[in-house]
Short mmCIF file of C-alpha atoms in Angstrom, two decimals:
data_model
loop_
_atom_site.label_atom_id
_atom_site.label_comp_id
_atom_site.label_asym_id
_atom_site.label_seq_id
_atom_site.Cartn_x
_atom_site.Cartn_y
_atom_site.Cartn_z
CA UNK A 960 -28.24 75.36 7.51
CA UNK A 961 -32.03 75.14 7.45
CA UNK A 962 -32.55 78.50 6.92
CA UNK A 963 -34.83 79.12 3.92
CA UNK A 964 -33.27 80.22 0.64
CA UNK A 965 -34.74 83.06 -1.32
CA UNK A 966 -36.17 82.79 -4.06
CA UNK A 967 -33.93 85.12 -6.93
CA UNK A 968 -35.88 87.92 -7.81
CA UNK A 969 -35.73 87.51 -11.45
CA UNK A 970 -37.67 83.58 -10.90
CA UNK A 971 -41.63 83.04 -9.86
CA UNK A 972 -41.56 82.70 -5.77
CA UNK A 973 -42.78 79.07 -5.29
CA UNK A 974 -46.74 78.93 -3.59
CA UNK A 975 -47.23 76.89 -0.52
CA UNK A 976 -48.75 73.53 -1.51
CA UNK A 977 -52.76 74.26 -1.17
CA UNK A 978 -54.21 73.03 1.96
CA UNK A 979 -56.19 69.99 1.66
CA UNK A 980 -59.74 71.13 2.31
CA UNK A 981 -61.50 69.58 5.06
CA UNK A 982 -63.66 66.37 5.15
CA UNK A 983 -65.55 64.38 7.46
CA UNK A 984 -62.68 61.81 7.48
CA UNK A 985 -60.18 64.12 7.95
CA UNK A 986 -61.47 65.72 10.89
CA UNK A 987 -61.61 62.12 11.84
CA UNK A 988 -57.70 60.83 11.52
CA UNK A 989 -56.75 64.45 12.94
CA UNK A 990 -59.23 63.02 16.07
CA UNK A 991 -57.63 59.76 16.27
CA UNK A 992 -54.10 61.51 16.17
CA UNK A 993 -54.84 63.88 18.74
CA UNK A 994 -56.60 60.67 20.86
CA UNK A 995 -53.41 58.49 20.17
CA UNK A 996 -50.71 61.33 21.55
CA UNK A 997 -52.96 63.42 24.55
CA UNK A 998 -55.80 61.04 25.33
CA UNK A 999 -59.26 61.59 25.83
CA UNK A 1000 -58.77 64.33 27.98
CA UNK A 1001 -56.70 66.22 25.59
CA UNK A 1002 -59.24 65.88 22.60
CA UNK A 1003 -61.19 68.81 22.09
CA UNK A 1004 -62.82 70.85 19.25
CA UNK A 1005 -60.78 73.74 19.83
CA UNK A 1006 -57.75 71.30 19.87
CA UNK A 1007 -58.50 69.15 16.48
CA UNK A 1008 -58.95 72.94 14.94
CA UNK A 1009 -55.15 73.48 16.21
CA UNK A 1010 -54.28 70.42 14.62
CA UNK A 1011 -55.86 71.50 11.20
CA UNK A 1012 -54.77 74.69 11.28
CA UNK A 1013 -58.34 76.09 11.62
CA UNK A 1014 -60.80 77.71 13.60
CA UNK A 1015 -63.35 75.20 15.59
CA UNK A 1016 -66.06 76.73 13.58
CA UNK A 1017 -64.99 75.66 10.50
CA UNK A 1018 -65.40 71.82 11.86
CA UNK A 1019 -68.76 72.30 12.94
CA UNK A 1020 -69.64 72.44 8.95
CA UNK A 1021 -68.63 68.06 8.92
CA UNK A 1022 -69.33 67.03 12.84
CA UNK A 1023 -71.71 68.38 14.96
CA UNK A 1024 -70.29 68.02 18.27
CA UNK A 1025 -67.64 66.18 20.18
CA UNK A 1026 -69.50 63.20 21.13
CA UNK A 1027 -70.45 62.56 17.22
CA UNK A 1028 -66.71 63.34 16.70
CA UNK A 1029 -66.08 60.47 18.99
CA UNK A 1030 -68.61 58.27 17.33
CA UNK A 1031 -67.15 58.66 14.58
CA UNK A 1032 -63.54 57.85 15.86
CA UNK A 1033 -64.76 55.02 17.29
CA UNK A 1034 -66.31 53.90 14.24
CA UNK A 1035 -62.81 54.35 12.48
CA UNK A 1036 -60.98 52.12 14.58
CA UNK A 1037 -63.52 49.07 14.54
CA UNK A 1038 -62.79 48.74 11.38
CA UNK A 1039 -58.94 47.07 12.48
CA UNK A 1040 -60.89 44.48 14.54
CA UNK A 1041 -60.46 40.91 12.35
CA UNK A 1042 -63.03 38.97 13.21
CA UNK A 1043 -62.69 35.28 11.82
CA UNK A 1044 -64.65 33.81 8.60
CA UNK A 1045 -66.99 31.63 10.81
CA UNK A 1046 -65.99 27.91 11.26
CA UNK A 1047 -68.44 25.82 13.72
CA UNK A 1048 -65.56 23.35 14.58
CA UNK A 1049 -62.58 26.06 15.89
CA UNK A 1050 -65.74 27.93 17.41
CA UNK A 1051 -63.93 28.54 20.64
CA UNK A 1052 -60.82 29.61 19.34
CA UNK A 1053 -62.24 31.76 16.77
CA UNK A 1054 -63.86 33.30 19.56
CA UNK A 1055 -60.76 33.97 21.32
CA UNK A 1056 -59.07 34.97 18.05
CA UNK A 1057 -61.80 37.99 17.55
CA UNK A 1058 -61.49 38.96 21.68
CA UNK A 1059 -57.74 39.06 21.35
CA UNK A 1060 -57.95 41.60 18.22
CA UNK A 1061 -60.52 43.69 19.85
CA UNK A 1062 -58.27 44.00 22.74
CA UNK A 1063 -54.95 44.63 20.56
CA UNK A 1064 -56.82 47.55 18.99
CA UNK A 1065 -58.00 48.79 22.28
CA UNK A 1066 -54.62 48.68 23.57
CA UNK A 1067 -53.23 50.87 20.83
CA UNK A 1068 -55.26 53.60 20.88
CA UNK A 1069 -55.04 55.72 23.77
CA UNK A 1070 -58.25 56.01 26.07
CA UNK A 1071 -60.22 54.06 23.06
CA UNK A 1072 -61.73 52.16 25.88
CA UNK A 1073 -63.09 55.23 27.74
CA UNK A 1074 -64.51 56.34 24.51
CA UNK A 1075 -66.50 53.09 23.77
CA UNK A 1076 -67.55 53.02 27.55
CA UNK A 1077 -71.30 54.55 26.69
CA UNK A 1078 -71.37 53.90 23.08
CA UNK A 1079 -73.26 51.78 20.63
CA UNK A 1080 -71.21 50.70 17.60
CA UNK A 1081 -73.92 51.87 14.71
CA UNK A 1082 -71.45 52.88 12.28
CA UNK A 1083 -70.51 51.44 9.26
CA UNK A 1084 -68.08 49.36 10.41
CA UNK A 1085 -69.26 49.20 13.63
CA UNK A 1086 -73.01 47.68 11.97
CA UNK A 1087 -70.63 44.58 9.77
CA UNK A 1088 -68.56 44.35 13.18
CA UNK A 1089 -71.80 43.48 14.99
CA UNK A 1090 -73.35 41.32 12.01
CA UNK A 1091 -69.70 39.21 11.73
CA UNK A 1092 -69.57 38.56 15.54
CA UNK A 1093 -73.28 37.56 15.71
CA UNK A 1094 -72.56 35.07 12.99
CA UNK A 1095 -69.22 33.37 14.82
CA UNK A 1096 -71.11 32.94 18.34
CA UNK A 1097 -74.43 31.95 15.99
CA UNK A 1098 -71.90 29.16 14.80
CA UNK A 1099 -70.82 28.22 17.56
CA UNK A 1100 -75.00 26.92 18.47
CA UNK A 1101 -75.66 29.31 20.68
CA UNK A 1102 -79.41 30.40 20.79
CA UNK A 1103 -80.38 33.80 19.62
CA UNK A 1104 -81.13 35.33 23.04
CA UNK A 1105 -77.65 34.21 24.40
CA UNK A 1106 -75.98 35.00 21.06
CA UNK A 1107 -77.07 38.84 21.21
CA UNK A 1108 -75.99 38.93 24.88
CA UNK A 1109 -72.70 37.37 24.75
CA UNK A 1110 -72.11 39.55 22.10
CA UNK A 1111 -72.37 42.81 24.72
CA UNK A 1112 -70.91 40.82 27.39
CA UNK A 1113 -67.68 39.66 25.93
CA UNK A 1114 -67.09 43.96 24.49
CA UNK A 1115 -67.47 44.57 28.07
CA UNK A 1116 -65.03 41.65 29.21
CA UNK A 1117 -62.20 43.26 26.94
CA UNK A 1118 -63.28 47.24 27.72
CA UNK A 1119 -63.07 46.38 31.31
CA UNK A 1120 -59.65 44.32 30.70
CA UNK A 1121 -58.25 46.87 28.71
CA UNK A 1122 -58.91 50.12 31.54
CA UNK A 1123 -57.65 47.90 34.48
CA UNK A 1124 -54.48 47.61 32.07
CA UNK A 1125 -53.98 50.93 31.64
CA UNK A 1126 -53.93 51.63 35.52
CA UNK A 1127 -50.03 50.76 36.14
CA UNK A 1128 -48.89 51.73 33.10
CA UNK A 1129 -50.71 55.32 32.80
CA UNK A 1130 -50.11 58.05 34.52
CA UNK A 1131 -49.03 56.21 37.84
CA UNK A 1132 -45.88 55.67 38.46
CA UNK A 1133 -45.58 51.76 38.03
CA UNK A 1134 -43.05 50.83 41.31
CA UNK A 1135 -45.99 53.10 42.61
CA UNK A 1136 -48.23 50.74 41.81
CA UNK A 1137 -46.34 47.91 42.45
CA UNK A 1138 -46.13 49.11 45.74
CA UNK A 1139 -49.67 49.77 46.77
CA UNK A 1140 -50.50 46.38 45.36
CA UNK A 1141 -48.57 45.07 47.84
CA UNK A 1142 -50.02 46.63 50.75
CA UNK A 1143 -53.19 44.92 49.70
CA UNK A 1144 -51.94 41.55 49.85
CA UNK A 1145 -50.36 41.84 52.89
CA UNK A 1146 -53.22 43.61 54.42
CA UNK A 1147 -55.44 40.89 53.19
CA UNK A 1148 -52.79 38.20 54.26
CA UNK A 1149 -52.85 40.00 58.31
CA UNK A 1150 -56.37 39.07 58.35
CA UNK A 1151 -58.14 36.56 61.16
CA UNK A 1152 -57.70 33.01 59.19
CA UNK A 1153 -60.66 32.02 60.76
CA UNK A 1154 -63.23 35.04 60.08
CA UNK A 1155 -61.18 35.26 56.57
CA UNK A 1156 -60.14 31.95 55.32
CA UNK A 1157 -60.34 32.38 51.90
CA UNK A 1158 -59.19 36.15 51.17
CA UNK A 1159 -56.27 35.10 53.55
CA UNK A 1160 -55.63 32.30 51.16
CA UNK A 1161 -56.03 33.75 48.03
CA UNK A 1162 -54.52 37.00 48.73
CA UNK A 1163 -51.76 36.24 45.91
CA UNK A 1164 -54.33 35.89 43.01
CA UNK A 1165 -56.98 39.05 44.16
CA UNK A 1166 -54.05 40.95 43.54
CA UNK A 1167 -51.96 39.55 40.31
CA UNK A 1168 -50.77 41.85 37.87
CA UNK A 1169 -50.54 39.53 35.35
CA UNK A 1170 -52.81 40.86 32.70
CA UNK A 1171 -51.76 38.61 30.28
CA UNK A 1172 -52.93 35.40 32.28
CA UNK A 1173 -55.99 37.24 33.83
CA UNK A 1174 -56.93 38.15 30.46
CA UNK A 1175 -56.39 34.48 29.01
CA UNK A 1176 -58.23 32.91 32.09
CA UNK A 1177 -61.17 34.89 31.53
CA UNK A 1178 -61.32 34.34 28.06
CA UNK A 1179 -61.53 30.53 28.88
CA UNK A 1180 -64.45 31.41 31.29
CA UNK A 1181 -66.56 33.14 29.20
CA UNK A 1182 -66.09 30.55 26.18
CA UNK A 1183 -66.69 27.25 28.21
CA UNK A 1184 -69.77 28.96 29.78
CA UNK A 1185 -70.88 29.79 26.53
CA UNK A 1186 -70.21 26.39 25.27
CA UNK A 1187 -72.74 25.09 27.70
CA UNK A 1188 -75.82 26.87 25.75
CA UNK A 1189 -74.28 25.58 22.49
CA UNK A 1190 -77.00 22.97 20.05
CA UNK A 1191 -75.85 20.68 17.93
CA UNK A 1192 -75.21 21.87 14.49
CA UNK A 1193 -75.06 25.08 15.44
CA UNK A 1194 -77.45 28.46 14.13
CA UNK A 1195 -78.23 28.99 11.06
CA UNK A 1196 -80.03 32.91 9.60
CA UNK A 1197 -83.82 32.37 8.68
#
């Protein structure tokens, strides 16, 4: 039943639709597509040109190399991160707000947190990205110096958050997991109470799985230590 039908031979036979020609960006969304389905691993140049029915020189012509490919990528999927309007008095929620968004678009794109491991977001989204979050924690009073490095710390907060996540729910098998998990608690619970009081103790939380409420708790961390370098009236630009 899906068997093409011929064309009669007294008609015009009907052209293929013409091939979109390529583009920067559409090198780019074929990328992210291969990222999303095969991962990091499974992106290459001679890939992508599979995907766009090429040949991998013809993509050399738009990117220059696989690691601008995946600055570019990256770049792309900033630009889903919301980051709120700044508003001094819900500072620290509007902090957790733009941390929870970073980490919902890390979580649905496969290996998107490898790729931003060794990257700086200089893009054009990635440039407003940094601008907007310097101007929330700047709201919330936070001095310049602390500012710029909260900004890199909290990234690294949710990049870190986000590849611990992927661990039982990757490639492992998660009753795997599971599993080995417990053998570390109950290797940590057999040790001498006395040379080991507190791992012994607090062999339960080392090893929660609970992303969710590991994730929340060290949101709360990071924002009430922030809070502490906060000035009245918060920063304004020069």
């Amino acid at each position: 039943m899906t068997e093409a039908i011929p064309t009669p031979p007294w008609q015009t036979p009907r052209k293929p639709p013409p091939r979109q020609p390529l583009s920067q960006e559409l090198i780019v969304r074929a990328a992210l597509r291969v990222l999303d389905a095969e991962g990091l691993d499974g992106l290459s140049m001679r890939r992508l040109a599979q995907e766009l029915e090429t040949g991998p020189a013809s993509l050399y012509a738009h990117v220059a190399n696989k690691d601008e490919l995946l600055d570019l990528v990256y770049d792309m999927v900033l630009s889903e991160v919301e980051i709120p309007e700044p508003d001094p008095d819900r500072w620290a929620e509007q902090v957790k707000e733009y941390l929870r968004s970073l980490r919902k678009v890390f979580r649905s794109h496969r290996d998107l947190a490898r790729v931003s491991l060794s990257r700086i977001p200089l893009g054009p989204n990635g440039v407003v990205g940094m601008e907007r979050t310097m101007a929330l924690l700047r709201a919330g009073g936070l001095p310049d110096d602390i500012a710029a490095y909260a900004g890199d710390l909290v990234t690294s907060f949710v990049t870190t958050e986000t590849l611990d996540d992927a661990f039982p729910t990757g490639d492992t098998d998660t009753g795997t997991v599971q599993a080995y998990v417990a053998q570390i608690r109950d290797y940590l619970t057999s040790l001498p109470p006395q040379r080991f009081p507190h791992l012994v103790q607090m062999a339960g939380p080392i090893t929660s799985l609970d992303s969710e409420r590991r994730f929340e708790l060290g949101m709360e961390i990071i924002v009430r230590g922030l809070s502490t370098y906060a000035r009245p009236g918060g920063a304004r630009p020069q």
